[in-house]
Short mmCIF file of N, CA and C in Angstrom, two decimals:
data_model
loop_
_atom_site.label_atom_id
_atom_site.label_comp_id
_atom_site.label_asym_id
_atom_site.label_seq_id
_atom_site.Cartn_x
_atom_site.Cartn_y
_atom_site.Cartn_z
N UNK A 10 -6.87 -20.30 -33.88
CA UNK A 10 -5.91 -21.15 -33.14
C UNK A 10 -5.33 -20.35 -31.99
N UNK A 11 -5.56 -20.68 -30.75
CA UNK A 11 -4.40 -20.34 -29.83
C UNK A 11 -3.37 -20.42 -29.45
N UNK A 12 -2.60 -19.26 -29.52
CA UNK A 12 -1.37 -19.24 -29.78
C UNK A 12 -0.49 -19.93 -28.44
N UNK A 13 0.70 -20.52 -28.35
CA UNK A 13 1.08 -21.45 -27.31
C UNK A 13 1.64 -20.33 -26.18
N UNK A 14 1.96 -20.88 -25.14
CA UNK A 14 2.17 -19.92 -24.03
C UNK A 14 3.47 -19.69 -24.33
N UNK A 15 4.20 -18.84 -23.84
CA UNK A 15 5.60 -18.62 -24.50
C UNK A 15 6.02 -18.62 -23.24
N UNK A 16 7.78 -18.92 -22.96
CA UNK A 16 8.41 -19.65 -21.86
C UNK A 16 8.27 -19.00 -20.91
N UNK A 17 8.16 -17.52 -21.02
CA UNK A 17 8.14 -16.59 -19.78
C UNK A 17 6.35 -16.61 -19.42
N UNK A 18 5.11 -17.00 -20.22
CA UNK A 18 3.73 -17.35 -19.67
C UNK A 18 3.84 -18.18 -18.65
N UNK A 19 4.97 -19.34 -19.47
CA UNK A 19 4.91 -20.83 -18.43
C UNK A 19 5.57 -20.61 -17.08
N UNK A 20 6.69 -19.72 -16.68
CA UNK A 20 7.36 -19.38 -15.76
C UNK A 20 6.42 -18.93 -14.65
N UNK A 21 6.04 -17.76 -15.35
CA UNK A 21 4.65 -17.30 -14.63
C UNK A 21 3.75 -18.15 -13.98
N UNK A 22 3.58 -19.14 -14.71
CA UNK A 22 2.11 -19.92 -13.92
C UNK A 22 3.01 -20.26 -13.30
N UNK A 23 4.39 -21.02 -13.09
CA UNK A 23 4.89 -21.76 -11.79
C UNK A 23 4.85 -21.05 -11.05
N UNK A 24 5.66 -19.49 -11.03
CA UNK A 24 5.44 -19.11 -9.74
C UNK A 24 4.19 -18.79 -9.34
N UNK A 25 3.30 -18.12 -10.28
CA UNK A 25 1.53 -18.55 -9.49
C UNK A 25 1.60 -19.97 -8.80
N UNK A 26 1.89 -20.60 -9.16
CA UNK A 26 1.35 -22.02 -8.20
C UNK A 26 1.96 -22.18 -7.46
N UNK A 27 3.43 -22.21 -7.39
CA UNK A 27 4.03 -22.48 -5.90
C UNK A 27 3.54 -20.64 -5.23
N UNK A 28 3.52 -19.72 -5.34
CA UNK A 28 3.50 -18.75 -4.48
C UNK A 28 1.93 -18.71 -4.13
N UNK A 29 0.88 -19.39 -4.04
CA UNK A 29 -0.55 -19.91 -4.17
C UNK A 29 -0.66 -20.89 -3.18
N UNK A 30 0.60 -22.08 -3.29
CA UNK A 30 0.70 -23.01 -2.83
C UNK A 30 1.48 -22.41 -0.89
N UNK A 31 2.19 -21.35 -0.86
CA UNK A 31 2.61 -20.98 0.37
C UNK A 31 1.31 -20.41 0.44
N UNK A 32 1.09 -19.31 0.22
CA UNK A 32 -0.18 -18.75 0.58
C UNK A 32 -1.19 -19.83 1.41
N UNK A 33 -1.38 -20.87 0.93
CA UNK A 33 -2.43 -21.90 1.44
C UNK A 33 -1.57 -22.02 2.75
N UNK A 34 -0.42 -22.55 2.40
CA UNK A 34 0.28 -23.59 3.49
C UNK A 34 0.59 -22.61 4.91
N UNK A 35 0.67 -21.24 4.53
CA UNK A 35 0.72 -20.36 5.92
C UNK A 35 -0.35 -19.75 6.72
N UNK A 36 -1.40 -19.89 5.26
CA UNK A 36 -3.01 -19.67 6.49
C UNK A 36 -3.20 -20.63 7.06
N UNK A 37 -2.34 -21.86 6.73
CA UNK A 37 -3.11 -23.45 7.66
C UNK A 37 -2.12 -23.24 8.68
N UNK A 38 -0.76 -22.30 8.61
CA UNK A 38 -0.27 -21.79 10.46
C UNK A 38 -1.00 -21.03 10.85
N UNK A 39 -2.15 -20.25 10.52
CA UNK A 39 -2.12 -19.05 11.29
C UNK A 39 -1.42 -18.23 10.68
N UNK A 40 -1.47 -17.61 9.40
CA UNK A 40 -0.42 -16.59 8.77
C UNK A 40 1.01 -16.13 8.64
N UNK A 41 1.39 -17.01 9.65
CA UNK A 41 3.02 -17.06 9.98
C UNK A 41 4.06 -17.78 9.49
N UNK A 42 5.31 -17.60 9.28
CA UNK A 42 5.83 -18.60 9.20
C UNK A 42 6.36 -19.06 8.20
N UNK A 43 7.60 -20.14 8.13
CA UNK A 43 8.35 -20.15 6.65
C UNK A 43 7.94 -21.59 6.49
N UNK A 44 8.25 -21.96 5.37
CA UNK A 44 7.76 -23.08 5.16
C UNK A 44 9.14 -24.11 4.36
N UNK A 45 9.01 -25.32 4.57
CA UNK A 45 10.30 -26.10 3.69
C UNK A 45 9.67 -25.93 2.24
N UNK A 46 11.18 -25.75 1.66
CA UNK A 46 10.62 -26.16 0.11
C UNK A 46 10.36 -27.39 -0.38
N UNK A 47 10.93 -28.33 0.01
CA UNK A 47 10.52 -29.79 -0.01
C UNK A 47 8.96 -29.98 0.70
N UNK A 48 8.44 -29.09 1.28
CA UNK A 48 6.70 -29.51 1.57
C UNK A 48 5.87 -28.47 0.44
N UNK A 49 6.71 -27.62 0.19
CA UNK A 49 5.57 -26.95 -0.85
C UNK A 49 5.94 -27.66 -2.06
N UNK A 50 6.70 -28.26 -2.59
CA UNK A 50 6.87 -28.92 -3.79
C UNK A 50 6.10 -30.35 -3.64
N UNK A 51 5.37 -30.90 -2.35
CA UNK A 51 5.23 -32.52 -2.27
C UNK A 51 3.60 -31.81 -2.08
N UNK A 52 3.25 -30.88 -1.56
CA UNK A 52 1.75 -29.99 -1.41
C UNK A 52 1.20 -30.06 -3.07
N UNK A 53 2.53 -29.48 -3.78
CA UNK A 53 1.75 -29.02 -5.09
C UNK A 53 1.40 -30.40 -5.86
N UNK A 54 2.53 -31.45 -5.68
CA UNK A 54 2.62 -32.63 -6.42
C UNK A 54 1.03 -33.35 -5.81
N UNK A 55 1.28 -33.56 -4.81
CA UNK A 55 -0.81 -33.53 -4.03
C UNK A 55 -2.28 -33.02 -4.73
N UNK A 56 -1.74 -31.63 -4.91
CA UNK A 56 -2.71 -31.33 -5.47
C UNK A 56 -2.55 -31.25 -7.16
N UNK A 57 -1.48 -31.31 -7.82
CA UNK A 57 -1.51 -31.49 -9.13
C UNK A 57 -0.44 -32.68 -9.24
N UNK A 58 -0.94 -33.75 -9.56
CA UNK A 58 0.06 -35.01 -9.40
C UNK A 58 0.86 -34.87 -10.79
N UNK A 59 0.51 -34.22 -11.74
CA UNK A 59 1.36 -34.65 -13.01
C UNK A 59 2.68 -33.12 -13.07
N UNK A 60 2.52 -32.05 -12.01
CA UNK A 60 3.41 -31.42 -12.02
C UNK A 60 4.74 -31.55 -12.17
N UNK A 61 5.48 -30.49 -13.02
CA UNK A 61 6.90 -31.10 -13.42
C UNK A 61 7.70 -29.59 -13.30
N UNK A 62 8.68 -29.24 -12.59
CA UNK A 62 9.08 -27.73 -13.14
C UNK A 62 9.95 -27.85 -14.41
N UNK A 63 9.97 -29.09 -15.04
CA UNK A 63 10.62 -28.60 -16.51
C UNK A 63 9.45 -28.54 -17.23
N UNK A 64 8.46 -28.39 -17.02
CA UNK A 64 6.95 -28.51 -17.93
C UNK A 64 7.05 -26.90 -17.74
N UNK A 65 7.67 -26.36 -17.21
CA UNK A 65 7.20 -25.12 -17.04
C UNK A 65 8.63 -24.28 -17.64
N UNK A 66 9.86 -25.16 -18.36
CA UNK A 66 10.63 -24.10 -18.38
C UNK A 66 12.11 -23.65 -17.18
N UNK A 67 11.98 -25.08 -16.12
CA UNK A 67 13.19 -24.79 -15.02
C UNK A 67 13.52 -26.16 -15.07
N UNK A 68 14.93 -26.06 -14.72
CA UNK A 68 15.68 -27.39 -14.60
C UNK A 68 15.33 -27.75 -12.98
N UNK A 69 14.80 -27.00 -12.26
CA UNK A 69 14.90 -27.21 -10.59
C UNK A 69 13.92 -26.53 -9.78
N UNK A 70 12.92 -26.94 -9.11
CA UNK A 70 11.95 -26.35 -8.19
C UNK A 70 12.44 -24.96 -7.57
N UNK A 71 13.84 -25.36 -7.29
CA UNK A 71 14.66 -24.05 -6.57
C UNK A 71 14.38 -22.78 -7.31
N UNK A 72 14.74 -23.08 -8.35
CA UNK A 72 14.62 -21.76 -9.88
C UNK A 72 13.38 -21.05 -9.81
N UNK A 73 12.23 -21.56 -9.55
CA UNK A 73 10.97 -20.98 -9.50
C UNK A 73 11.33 -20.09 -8.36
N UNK A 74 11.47 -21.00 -7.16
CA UNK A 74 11.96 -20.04 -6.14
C UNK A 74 12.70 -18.82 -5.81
N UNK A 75 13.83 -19.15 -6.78
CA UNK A 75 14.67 -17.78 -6.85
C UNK A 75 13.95 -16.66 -7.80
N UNK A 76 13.18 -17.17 -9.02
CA UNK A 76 12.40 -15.98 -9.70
C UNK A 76 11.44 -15.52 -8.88
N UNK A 77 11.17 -16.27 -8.21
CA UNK A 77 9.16 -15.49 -7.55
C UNK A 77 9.86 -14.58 -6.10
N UNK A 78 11.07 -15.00 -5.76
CA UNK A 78 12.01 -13.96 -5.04
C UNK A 78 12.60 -12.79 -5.34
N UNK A 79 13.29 -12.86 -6.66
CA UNK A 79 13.04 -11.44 -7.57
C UNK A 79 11.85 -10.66 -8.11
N UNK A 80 10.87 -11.30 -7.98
CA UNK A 80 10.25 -10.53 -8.02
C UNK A 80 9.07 -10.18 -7.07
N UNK A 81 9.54 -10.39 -6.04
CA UNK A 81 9.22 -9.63 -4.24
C UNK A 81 7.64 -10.40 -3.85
N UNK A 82 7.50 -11.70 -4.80
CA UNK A 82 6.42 -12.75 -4.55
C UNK A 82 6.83 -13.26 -2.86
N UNK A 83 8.04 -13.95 -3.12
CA UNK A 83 8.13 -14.93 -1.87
C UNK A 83 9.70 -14.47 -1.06
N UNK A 84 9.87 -14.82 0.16
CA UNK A 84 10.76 -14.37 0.53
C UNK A 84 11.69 -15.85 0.58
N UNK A 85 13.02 -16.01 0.23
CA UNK A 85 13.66 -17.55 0.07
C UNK A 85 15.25 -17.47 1.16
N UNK A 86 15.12 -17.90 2.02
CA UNK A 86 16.02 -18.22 2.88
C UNK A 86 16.62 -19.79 3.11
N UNK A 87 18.10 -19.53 2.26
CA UNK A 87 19.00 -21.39 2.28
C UNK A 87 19.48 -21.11 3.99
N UNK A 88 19.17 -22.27 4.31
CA UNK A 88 20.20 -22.25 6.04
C UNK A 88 21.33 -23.37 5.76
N UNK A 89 22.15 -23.27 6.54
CA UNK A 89 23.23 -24.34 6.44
C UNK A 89 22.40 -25.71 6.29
N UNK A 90 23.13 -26.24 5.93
CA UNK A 90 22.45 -27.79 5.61
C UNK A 90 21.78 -28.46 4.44
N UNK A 91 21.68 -27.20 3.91
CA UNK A 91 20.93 -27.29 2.78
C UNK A 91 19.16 -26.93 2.61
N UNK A 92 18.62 -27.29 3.82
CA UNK A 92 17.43 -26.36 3.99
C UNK A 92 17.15 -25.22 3.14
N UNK A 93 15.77 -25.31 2.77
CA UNK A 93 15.34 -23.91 2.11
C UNK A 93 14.19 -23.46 2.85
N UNK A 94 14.41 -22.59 3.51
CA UNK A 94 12.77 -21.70 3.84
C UNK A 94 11.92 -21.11 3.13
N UNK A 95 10.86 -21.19 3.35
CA UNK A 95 9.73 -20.19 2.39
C UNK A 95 9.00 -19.32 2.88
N UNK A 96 8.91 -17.97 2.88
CA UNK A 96 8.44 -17.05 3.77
C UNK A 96 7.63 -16.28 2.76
N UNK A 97 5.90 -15.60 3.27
CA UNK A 97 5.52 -14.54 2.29
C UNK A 97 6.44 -13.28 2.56
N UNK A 98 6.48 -12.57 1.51
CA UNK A 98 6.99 -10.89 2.01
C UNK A 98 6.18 -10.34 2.95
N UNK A 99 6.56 -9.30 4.35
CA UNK A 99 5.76 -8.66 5.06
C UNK A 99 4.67 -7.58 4.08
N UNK A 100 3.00 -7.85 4.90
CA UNK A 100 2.43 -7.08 3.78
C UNK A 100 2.80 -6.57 3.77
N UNK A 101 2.19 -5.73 2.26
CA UNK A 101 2.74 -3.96 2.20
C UNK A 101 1.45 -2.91 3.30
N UNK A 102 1.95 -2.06 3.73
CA UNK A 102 1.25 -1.24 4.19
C UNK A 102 -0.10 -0.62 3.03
#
């Protein structure tokens, strides 16, 4: 029997998929560039229509965001208004 993913597996795959999901969305700029979080969350729902971030363990798309930011995945910038940016980290050398 395989054993079930445990909450921090499931965390993991979200941020694999949304930080997968920028990855795509900034080679289609030209490598540049931040992205809304409201288009990478409607990108992923596109390509996986039954996506849910409480299937994964978060009350809020944001939450993925702020973990895959701690841990130096994605770079996350709120602007006034409520806006969220999505930026990769500069490579590493």
């Amino acid at each position: 029997a395989k054993a079930e993913p445990s909450a921090d597996d499931k965390k993991g795959q979200a941020i694999e998929i949304v930080v997968g999901t920028v990855e795509q969305l900034v080679a289609e700029r030209g490598g540049e560039g931040s992205i809304s979080a409201s288009l990478i969350k409607n990108t992923i729902k596109r390509i996986r229509p039954g996506f849910s971030e409480s299937e994964y363990g978060y009350s809020a798309f944001g939450k993925i965001l702020d973990d895959a930011q701690k841990k130096g995945a994605l770079v996350v910038e709120r602007k006034e208004g409520g806006a969220v940016m999505v930026s990769l980290p500069p490579a590493r050398p």
